[in-house]
Coordinates of C-alpha atoms in Angstrom, one line a residue:
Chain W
X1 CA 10.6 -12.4 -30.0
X2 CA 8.5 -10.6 -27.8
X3 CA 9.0 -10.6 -23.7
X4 CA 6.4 -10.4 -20.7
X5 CA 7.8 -8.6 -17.7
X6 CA 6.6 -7.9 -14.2
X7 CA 7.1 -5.9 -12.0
X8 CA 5.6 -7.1 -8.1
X9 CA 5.8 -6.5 -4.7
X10 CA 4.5 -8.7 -2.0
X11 CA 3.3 -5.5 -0.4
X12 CA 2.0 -2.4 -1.7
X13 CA 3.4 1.1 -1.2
X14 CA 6.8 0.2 -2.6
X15 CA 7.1 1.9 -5.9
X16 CA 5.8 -0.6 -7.7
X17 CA 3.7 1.2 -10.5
X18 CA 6.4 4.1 -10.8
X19 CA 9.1 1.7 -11.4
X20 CA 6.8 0.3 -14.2
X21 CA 6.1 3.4 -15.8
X22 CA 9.3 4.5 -16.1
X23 CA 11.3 1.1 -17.2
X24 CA 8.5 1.0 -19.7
X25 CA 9.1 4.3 -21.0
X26 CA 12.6 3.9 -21.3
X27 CA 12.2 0.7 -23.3
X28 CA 10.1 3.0 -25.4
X29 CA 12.3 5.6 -25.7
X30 CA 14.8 3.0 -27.0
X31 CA 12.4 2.5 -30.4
X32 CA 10.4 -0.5 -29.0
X33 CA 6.7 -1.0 -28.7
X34 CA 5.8 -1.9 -25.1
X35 CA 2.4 -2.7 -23.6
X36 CA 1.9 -2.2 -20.0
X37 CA -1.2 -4.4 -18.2
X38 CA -2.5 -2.6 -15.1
X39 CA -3.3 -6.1 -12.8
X40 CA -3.5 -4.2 -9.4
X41 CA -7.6 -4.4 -9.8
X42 CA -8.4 -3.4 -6.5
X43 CA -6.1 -0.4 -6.2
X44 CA -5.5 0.9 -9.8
X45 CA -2.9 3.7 -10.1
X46 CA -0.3 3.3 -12.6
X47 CA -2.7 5.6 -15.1
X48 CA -2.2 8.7 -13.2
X49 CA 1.4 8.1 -13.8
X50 CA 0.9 8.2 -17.9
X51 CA -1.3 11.4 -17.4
X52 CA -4.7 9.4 -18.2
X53 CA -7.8 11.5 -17.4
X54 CA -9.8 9.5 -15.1
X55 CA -13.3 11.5 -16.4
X56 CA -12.5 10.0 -19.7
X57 CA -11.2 6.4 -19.0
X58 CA -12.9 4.4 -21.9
X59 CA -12.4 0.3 -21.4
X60 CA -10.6 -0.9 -19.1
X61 CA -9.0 -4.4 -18.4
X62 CA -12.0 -4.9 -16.1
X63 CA -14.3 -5.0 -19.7
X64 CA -12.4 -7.5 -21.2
X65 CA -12.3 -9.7 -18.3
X66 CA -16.1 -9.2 -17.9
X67 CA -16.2 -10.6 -21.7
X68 CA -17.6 -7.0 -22.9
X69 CA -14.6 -6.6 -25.8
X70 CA -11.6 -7.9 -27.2
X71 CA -8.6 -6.9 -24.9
X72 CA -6.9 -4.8 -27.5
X73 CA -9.8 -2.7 -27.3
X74 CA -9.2 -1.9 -23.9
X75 CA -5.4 -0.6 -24.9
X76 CA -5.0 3.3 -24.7
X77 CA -2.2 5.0 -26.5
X78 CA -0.8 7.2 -23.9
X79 CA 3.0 7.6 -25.7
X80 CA 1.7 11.1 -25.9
X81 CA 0.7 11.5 -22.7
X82 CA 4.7 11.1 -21.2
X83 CA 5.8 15.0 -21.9
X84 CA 8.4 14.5 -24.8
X85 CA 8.7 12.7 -28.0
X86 CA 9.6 9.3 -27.6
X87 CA 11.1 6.6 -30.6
X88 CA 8.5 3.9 -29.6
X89 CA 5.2 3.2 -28.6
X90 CA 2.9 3.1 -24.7
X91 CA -0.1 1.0 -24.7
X92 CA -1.5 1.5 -21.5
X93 CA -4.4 -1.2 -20.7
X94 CA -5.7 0.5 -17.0
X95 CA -7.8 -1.4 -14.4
X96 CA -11.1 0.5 -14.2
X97 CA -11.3 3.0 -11.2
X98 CA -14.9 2.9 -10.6
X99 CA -15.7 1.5 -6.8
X100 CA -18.5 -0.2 -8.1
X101 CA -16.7 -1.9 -10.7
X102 CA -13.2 -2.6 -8.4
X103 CA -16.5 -4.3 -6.0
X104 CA -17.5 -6.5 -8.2
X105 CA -14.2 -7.7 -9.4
X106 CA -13.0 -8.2 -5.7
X107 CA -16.5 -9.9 -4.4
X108 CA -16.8 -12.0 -7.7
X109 CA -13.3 -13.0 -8.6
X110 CA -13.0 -13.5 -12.3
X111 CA -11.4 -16.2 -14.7
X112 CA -7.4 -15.8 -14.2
X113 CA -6.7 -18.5 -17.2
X114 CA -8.2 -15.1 -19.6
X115 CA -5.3 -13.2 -18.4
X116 CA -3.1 -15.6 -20.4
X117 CA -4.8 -15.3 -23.4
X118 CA -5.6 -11.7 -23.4
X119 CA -1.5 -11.4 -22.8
X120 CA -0.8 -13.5 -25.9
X121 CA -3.5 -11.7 -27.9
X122 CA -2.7 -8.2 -27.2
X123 CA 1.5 -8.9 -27.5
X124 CA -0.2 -9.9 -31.2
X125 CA -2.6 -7.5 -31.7
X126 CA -0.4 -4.7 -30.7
X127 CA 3.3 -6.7 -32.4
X128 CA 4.9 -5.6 -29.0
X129 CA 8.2 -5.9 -28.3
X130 CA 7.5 -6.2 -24.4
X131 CA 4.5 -6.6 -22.1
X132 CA 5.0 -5.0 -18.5
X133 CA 2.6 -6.5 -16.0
X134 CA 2.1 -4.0 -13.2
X135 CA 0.7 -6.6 -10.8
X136 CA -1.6 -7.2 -7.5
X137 CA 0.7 -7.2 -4.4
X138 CA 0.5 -10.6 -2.3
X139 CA 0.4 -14.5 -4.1
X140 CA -2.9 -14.6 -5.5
X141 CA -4.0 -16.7 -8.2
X142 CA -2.9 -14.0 -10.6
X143 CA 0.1 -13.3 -9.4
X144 CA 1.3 -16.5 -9.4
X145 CA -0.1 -16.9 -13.5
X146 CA 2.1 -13.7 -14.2
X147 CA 4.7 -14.5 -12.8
X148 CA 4.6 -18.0 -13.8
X149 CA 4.6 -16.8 -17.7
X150 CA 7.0 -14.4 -17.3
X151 CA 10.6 -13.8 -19.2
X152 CA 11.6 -11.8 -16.5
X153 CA 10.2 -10.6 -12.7
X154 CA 11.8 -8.0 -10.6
X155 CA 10.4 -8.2 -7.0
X156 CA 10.5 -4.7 -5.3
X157 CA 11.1 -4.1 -1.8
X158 CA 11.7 -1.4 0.8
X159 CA 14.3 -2.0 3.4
X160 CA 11.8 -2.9 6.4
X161 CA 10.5 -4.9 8.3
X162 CA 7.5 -4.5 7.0
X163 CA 8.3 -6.0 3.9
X164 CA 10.8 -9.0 4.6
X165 CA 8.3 -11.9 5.5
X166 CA 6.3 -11.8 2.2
X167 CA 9.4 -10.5 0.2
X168 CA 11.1 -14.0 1.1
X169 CA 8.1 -15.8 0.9
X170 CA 7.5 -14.3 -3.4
X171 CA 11.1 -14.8 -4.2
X172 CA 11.0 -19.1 -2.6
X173 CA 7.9 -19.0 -5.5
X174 CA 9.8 -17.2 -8.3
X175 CA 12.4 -20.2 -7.6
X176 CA 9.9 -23.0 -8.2
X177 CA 7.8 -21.2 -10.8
X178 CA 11.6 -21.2 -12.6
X179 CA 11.3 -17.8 -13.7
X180 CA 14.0 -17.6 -16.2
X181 CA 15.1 -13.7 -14.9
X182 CA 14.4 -13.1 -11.0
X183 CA 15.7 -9.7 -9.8
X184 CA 15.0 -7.8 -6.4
X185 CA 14.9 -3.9 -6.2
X186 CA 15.4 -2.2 -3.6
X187 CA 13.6 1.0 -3.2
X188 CA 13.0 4.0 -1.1
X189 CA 16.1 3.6 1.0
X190 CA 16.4 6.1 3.5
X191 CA 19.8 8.1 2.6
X192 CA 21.9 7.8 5.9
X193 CA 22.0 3.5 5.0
X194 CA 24.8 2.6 2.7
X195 CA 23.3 1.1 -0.6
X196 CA 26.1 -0.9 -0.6
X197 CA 25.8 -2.5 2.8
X198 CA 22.0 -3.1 1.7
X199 CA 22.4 -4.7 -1.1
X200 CA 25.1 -6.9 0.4
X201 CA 22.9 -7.8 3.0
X202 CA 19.6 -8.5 0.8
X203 CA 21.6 -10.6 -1.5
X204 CA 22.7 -12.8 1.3
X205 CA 19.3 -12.7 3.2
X206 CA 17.4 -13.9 -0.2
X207 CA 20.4 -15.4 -1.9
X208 CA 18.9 -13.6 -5.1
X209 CA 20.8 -10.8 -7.1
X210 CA 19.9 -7.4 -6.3
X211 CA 19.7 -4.7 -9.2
X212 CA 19.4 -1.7 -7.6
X213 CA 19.3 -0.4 -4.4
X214 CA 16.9 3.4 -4.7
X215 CA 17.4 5.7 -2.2
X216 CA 14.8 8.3 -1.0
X217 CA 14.5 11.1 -3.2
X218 CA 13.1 14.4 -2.8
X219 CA 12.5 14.9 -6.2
X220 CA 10.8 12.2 -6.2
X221 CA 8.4 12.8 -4.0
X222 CA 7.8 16.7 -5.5
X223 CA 7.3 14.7 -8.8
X224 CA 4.3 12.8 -6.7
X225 CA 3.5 10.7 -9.5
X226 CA 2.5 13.7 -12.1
X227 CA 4.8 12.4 -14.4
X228 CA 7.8 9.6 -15.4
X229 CA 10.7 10.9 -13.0
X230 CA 13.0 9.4 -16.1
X231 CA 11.5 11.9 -18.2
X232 CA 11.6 14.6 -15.7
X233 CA 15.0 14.3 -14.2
X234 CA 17.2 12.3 -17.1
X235 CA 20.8 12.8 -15.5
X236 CA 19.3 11.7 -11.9
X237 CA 21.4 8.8 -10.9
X238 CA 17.7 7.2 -10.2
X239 CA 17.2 7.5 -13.7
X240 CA 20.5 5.7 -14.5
X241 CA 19.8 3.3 -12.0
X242 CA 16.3 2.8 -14.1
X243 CA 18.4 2.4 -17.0
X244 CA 20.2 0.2 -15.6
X245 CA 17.4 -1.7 -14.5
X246 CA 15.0 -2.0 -17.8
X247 CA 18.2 -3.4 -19.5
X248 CA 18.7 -5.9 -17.0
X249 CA 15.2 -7.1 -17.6
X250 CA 14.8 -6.9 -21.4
X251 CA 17.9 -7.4 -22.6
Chain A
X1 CA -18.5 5.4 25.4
X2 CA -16.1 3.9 23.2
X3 CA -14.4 6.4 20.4
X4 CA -14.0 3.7 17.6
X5 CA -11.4 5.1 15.1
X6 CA -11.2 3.4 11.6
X7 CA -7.8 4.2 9.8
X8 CA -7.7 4.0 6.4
X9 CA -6.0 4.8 3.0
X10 CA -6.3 4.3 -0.7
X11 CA -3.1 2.4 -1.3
X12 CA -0.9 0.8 1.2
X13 CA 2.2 2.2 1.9
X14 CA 0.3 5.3 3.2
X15 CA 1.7 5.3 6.6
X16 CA -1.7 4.1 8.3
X17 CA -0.1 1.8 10.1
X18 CA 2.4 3.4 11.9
X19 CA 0.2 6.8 12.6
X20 CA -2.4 4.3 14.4
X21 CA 0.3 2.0 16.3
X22 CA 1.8 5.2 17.1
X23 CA -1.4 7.3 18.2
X24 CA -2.3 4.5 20.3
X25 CA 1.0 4.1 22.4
X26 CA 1.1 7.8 23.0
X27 CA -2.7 7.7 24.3
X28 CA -2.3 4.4 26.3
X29 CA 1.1 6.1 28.0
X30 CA 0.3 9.9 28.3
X31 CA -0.9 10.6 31.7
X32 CA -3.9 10.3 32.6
X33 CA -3.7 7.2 30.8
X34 CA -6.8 5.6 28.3
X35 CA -7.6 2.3 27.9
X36 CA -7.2 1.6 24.4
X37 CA -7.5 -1.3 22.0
X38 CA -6.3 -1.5 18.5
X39 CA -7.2 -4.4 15.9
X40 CA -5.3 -5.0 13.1
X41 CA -8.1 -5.5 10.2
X42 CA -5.6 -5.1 7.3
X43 CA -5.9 -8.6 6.9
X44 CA -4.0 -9.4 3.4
X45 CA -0.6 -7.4 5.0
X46 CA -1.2 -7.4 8.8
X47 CA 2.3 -5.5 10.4
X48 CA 0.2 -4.2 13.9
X49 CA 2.7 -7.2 15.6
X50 CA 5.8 -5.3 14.1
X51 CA 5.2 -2.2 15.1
X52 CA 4.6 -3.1 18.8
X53 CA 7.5 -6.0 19.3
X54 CA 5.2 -8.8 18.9
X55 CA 6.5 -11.4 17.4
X56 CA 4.6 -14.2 15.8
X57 CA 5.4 -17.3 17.5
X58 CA 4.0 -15.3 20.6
X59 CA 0.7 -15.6 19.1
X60 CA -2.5 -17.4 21.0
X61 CA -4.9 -16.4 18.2
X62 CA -5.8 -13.6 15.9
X63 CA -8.4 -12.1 14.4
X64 CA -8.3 -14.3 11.6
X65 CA -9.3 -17.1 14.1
X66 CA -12.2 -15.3 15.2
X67 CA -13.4 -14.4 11.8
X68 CA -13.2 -18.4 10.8
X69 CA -15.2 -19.2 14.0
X70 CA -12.5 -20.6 15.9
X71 CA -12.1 -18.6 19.2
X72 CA -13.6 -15.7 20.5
X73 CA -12.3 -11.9 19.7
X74 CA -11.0 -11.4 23.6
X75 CA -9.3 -14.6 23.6
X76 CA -7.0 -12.6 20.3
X77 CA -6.3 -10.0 22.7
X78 CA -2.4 -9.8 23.8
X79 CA -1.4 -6.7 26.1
X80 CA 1.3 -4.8 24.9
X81 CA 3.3 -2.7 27.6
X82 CA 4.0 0.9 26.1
X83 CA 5.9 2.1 29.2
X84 CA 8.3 -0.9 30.1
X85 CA 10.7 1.1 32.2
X86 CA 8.8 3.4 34.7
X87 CA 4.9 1.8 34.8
X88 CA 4.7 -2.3 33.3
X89 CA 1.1 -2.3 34.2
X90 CA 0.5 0.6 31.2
X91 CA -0.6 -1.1 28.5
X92 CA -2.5 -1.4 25.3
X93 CA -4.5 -4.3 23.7
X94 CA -3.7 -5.6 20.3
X95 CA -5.4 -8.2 18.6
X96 CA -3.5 -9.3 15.5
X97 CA -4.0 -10.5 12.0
X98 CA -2.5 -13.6 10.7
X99 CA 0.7 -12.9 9.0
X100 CA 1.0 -16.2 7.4
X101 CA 1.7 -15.9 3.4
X102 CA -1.2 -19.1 3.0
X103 CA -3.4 -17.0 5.6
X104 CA -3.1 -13.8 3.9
X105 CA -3.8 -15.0 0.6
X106 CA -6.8 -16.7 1.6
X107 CA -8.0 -13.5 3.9
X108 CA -7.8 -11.5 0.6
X109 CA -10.7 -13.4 -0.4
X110 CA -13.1 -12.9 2.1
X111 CA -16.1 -11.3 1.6
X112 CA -18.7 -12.0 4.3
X113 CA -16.6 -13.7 6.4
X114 CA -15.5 -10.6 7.5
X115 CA -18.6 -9.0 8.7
X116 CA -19.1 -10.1 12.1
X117 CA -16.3 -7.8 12.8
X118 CA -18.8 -4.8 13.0
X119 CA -21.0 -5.7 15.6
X120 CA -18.0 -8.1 17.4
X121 CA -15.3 -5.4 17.8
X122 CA -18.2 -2.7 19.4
X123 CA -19.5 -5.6 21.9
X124 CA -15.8 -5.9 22.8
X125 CA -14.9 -2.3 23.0
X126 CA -18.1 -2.3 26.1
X127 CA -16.6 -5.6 27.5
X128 CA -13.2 -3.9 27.8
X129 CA -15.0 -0.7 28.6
X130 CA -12.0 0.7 26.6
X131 CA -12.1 4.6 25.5
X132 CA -10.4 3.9 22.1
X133 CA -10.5 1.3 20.3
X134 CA -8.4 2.2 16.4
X135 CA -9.2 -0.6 13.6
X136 CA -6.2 -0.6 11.4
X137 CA -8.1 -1.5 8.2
X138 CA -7.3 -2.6 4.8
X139 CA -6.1 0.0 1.9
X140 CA -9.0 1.1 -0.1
X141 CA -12.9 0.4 0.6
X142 CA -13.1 -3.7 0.6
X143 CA -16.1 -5.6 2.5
X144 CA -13.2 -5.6 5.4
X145 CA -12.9 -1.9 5.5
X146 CA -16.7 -1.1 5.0
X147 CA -17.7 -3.5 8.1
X148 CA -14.5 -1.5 10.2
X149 CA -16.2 1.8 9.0
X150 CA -19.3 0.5 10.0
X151 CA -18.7 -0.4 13.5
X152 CA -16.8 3.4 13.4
X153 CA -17.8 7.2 15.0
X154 CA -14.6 8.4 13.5
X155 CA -12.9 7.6 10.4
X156 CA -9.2 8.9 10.4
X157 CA -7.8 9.1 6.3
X158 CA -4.2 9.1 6.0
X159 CA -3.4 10.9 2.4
X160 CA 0.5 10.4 1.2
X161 CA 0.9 13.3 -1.3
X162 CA 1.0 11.6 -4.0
X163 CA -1.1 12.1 -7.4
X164 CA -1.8 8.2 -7.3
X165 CA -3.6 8.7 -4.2
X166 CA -5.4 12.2 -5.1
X167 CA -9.0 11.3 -6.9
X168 CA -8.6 7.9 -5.4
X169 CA -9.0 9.4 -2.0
X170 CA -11.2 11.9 -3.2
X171 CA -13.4 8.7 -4.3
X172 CA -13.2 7.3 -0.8
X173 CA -14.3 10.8 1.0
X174 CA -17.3 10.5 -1.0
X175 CA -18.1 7.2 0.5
X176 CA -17.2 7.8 3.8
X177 CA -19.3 11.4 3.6
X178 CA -22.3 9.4 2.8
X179 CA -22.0 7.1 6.5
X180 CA -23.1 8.5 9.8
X181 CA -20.0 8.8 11.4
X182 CA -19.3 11.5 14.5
X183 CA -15.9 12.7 13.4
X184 CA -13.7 13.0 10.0
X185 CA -10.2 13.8 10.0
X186 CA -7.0 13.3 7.7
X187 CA -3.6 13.2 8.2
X188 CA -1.6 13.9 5.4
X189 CA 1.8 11.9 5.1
X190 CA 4.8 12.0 3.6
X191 CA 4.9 15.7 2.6
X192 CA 8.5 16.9 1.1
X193 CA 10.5 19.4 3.1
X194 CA 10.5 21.2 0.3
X195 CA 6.9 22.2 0.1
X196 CA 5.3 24.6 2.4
X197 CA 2.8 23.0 4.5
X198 CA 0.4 25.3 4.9
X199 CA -0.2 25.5 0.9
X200 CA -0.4 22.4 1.4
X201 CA -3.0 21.7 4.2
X202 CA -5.2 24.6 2.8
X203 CA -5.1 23.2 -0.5
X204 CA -6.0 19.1 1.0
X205 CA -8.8 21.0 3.1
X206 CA -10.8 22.4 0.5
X207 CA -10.6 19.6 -1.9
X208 CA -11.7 16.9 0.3
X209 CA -13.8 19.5 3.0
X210 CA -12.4 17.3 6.1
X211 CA -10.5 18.7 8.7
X212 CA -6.5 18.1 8.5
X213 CA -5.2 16.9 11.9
X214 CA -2.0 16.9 11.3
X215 CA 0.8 17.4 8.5
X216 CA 3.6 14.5 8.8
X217 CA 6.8 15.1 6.7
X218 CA 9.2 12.4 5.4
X219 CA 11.1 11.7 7.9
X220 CA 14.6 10.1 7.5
X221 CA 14.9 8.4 11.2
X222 CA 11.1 7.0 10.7
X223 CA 12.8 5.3 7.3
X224 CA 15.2 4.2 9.0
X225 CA 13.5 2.7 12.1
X226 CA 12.1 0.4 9.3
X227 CA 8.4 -0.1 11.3
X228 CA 10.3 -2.6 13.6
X229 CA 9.5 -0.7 16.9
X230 CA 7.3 2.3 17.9
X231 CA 9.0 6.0 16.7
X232 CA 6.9 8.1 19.5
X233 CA 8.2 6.0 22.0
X234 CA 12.0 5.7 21.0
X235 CA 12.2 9.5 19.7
X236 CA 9.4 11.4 22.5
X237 CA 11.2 14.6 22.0
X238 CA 11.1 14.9 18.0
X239 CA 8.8 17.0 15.7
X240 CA 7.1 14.1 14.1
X241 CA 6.5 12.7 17.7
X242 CA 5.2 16.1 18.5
X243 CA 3.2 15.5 15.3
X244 CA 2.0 12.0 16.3
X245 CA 1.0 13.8 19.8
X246 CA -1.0 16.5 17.6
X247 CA -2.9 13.6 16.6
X248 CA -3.6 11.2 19.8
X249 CA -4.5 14.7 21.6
X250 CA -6.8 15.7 18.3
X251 CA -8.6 12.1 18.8
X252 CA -9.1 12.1 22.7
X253 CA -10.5 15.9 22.6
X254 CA -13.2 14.2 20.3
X255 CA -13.5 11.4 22.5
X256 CA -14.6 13.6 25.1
X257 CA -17.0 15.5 22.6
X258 CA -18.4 12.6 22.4
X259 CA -19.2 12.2 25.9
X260 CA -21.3 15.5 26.4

């Protein structure tokens, strides 16, 4: 039985796509086939992370949305592209990064309800094992269909201010969309708080379990997105805490 | 004449924000003082209000109002004091976004409702007679952002150093190249300690071809202030202060460029 995950933030700038790429390739590295759906149309990213050459995109999600190809067609292979030999499988479907084309998504809109499908057809096309959705900060239309059809949702937030109001706000939806698996992460903590102490007092602000609390890492930020930091750094207790983390939303 | 300063990045989380909320304290409290107005046009995560100690219920009306017709851009404006203790009457003027979850969702959506901000937010800048006015805009180039840029002489980018951000950004440069604005600059944020910064800042200047005002590191205490109150103004004697300062002093030496 095959699983949709996603993976949101209310805002952006959390470590949203970089904690998809890397719970995705540790699934894979695990021997399962796992699909990842870029849904962040107006500010793609999460195909730098597998190493896709932006010259050389091919279709994106943004073609089979625009009814131009099946959505299976806009999947790319990129197990490859992660630096070592993995078990399982990558399909990376990216958002096109052409500003004419992330335009005309944002002043048109597009049908959300082909979202659905193209998720059911390409978890069949594909025989995945799991479907990450890499989705569009805020409660839009989509947002609320991914997460609505979702197995499991981890919401991801930074310890400020910044991020409470809409962090409260997603989690209150999660809870009436009955999202059978709601988990917050807690990311980019700066190191003199004590993850303890924050995830004590997230649980008891949101009343939701928290997975992980990340704390800044200067490896991290070297790595600047030019690779899967799992990969890169395996015996990094942010790698464990990934771990730790894709289990708790697959398993 | 007004410097208009648009702020942007190519994904949120850059730090625009807080180099703009910053910027503008420092310039509205550094002796001799400007008069300087900020508008926060990052309408689908508006967080202006959080950085200055302005909390929501203290709202008359915001831009969002405006935008929908229903009051006029000065009557948005609320005053915020950047030097409390020694001189109340220093002050800046902010004109928030709705915060709202419904209001943000909706703002997302907005195409030309946003326009009138060009023309409006210039009319008000000769109203105010202010010398700054910074336009806190919305990650990436949407209709918000280009009607900012358009009512902008100076576009300030803020790169994080991150390989997400790199052609992205080097996308928006080529946009921003192509409008007649005065100035150009970038600040590039969120550089590890462990990289040297001038590799860095020579490598940023001749990929992008703009000048690089200023270098910002991680900085743990910034973390940890978690955007709820301005960092220049509770830590004036650290290096990212100094930093900041860089910055504001980088923008008002234009400003008076401008003038000759």
């Amino acid at each position: 039985m095959s699983k949709i995950i996603s993976i949101h933030s209310f805002r952006g700038g959390t470590g949203k796509s970089n904690t998809t790429a890397n719970v995705a390739t540790l699934l894979a590295a695990r021997g399962l086939r796992v699909g990842v759906v870029d849904t962040d149309i107006a500010s793609p990213g999460i195909h730098v992370l597998f190493g896709m050459d932006e010259e050389h995109m091919g279709r994106s999600l943004n073609d089979y949305l625009w009814g131009k190809c099946d959505i299976a067609e806009t999947a790319h292979d990129v197990t490859s592209n992660v630096g070592k030999p993995i078990a399982g499988k990558i399909y990376l479907i990216p958002s096109s990064i052409k500003a004419g084309e992330i335009a005309r998504v944002l002043r048109e809109g597009y049908d959300v309800g082909l979202l659905n499908d193209g998720f059911q057809d390409l978890i069949e096309a594909l025989k995945l094992d799991v479907l990450l959705i890499d989705t569009h900060p805020g409660l839009n239309e989509e947002t609320l269909l991914s997460i609505a059809i979702s197995d499991a949702l981890a919401i991801i937030m930074r310890p400020d201010s910044q991020d409470y109001q809409g962090t409260s706000v997603t989690v209150e939806v999660a809870r009436k969309l009955d999202v059978p698996k709601l988990l917050l992460i807690v990311n980019k903590t700066p190191q003199v708080f004590n993850p303890a102490e924050v995830k004590a007092r997230v649980e008891r602000a949101y009343n939701c379990d928290v997975a992980a609390v990340l704390q800044h890492s200067d490896e991290m930020m070297v790595l600047a997105s030019s690779g899967i930091f799992a990969l890169h750094h395996p015996d990094h207790p942010i790698t464990q805490q990934f771990r730790e983390i894709a289990a708790k939303l697959y398993d | 004449m007004t410097q208009v300063i648009a702020g942007n990045a190519v994904h949120a989380g850059s730090g625009v924000s807080t180099v703009l909320a910053n910027v503008a304290a420092l310039m509205a409290a550094t002796q001799p003082a400007s008069r300087v107005g900020v508008i926060d046009a990052c309408l689908s995560a508006p967080t202006l209000h959080l950085l200055f100690g302005l909390p929501q219920h203290a709202f008359r009306h915001t831009l969002n109002d405006f935008l929908l017709g229903t009051c006029r851009l000065e009557d948005a404006i609320h005053p915020i004091p950047v030097n409390a203790a020694s001189d109340p009457a220093q002050q800046l003027l902010l004109i928030p976004a709705d915060p709202d979850v419904t209001a943000v969702t909706k703002a997302a959506r907005w195409t030309t409702t946003v326009e009138p901000l060009a023309t409006s937010c210039l009319q008000l800048a000769a109203d105010l007679d202010l010398d700054f006015l910074l336009l806190d805009t919305e990650a990436g180039l949407p209709p918000s952002t280009l009607a900012a840029l358009t009512a902008a002489n100076t576009a300030l980018l803020v790169l994080a150093l991150d390989k997400q951000h790199y052609q992205a950004t080097a996308r928006t440069v080529a946009v921003i190249d192509q409008l007649p604005l005065t100035r150009r600059m970038m600040v590039v944020n969120l550089v590890s300690p462990s990289l040297l910064p001038d590799n860095v800042q020579a490598q940023v200047t001749q990929s992008y071809g703009w000048d690089v005002a200023a270098m910002a590191p991680y900085c743990e205490e910034l973390g940890a202030l978690g955007s709820a109150s301005l960092f220049a103004l509770r830590y004036p004697t650290h290096p990212v202060t100094a930093i900041l300062r860089q910055v504001a002093q980088g923008l008002v030496r234009g400003g008076q460029e401008l003038l000759r």
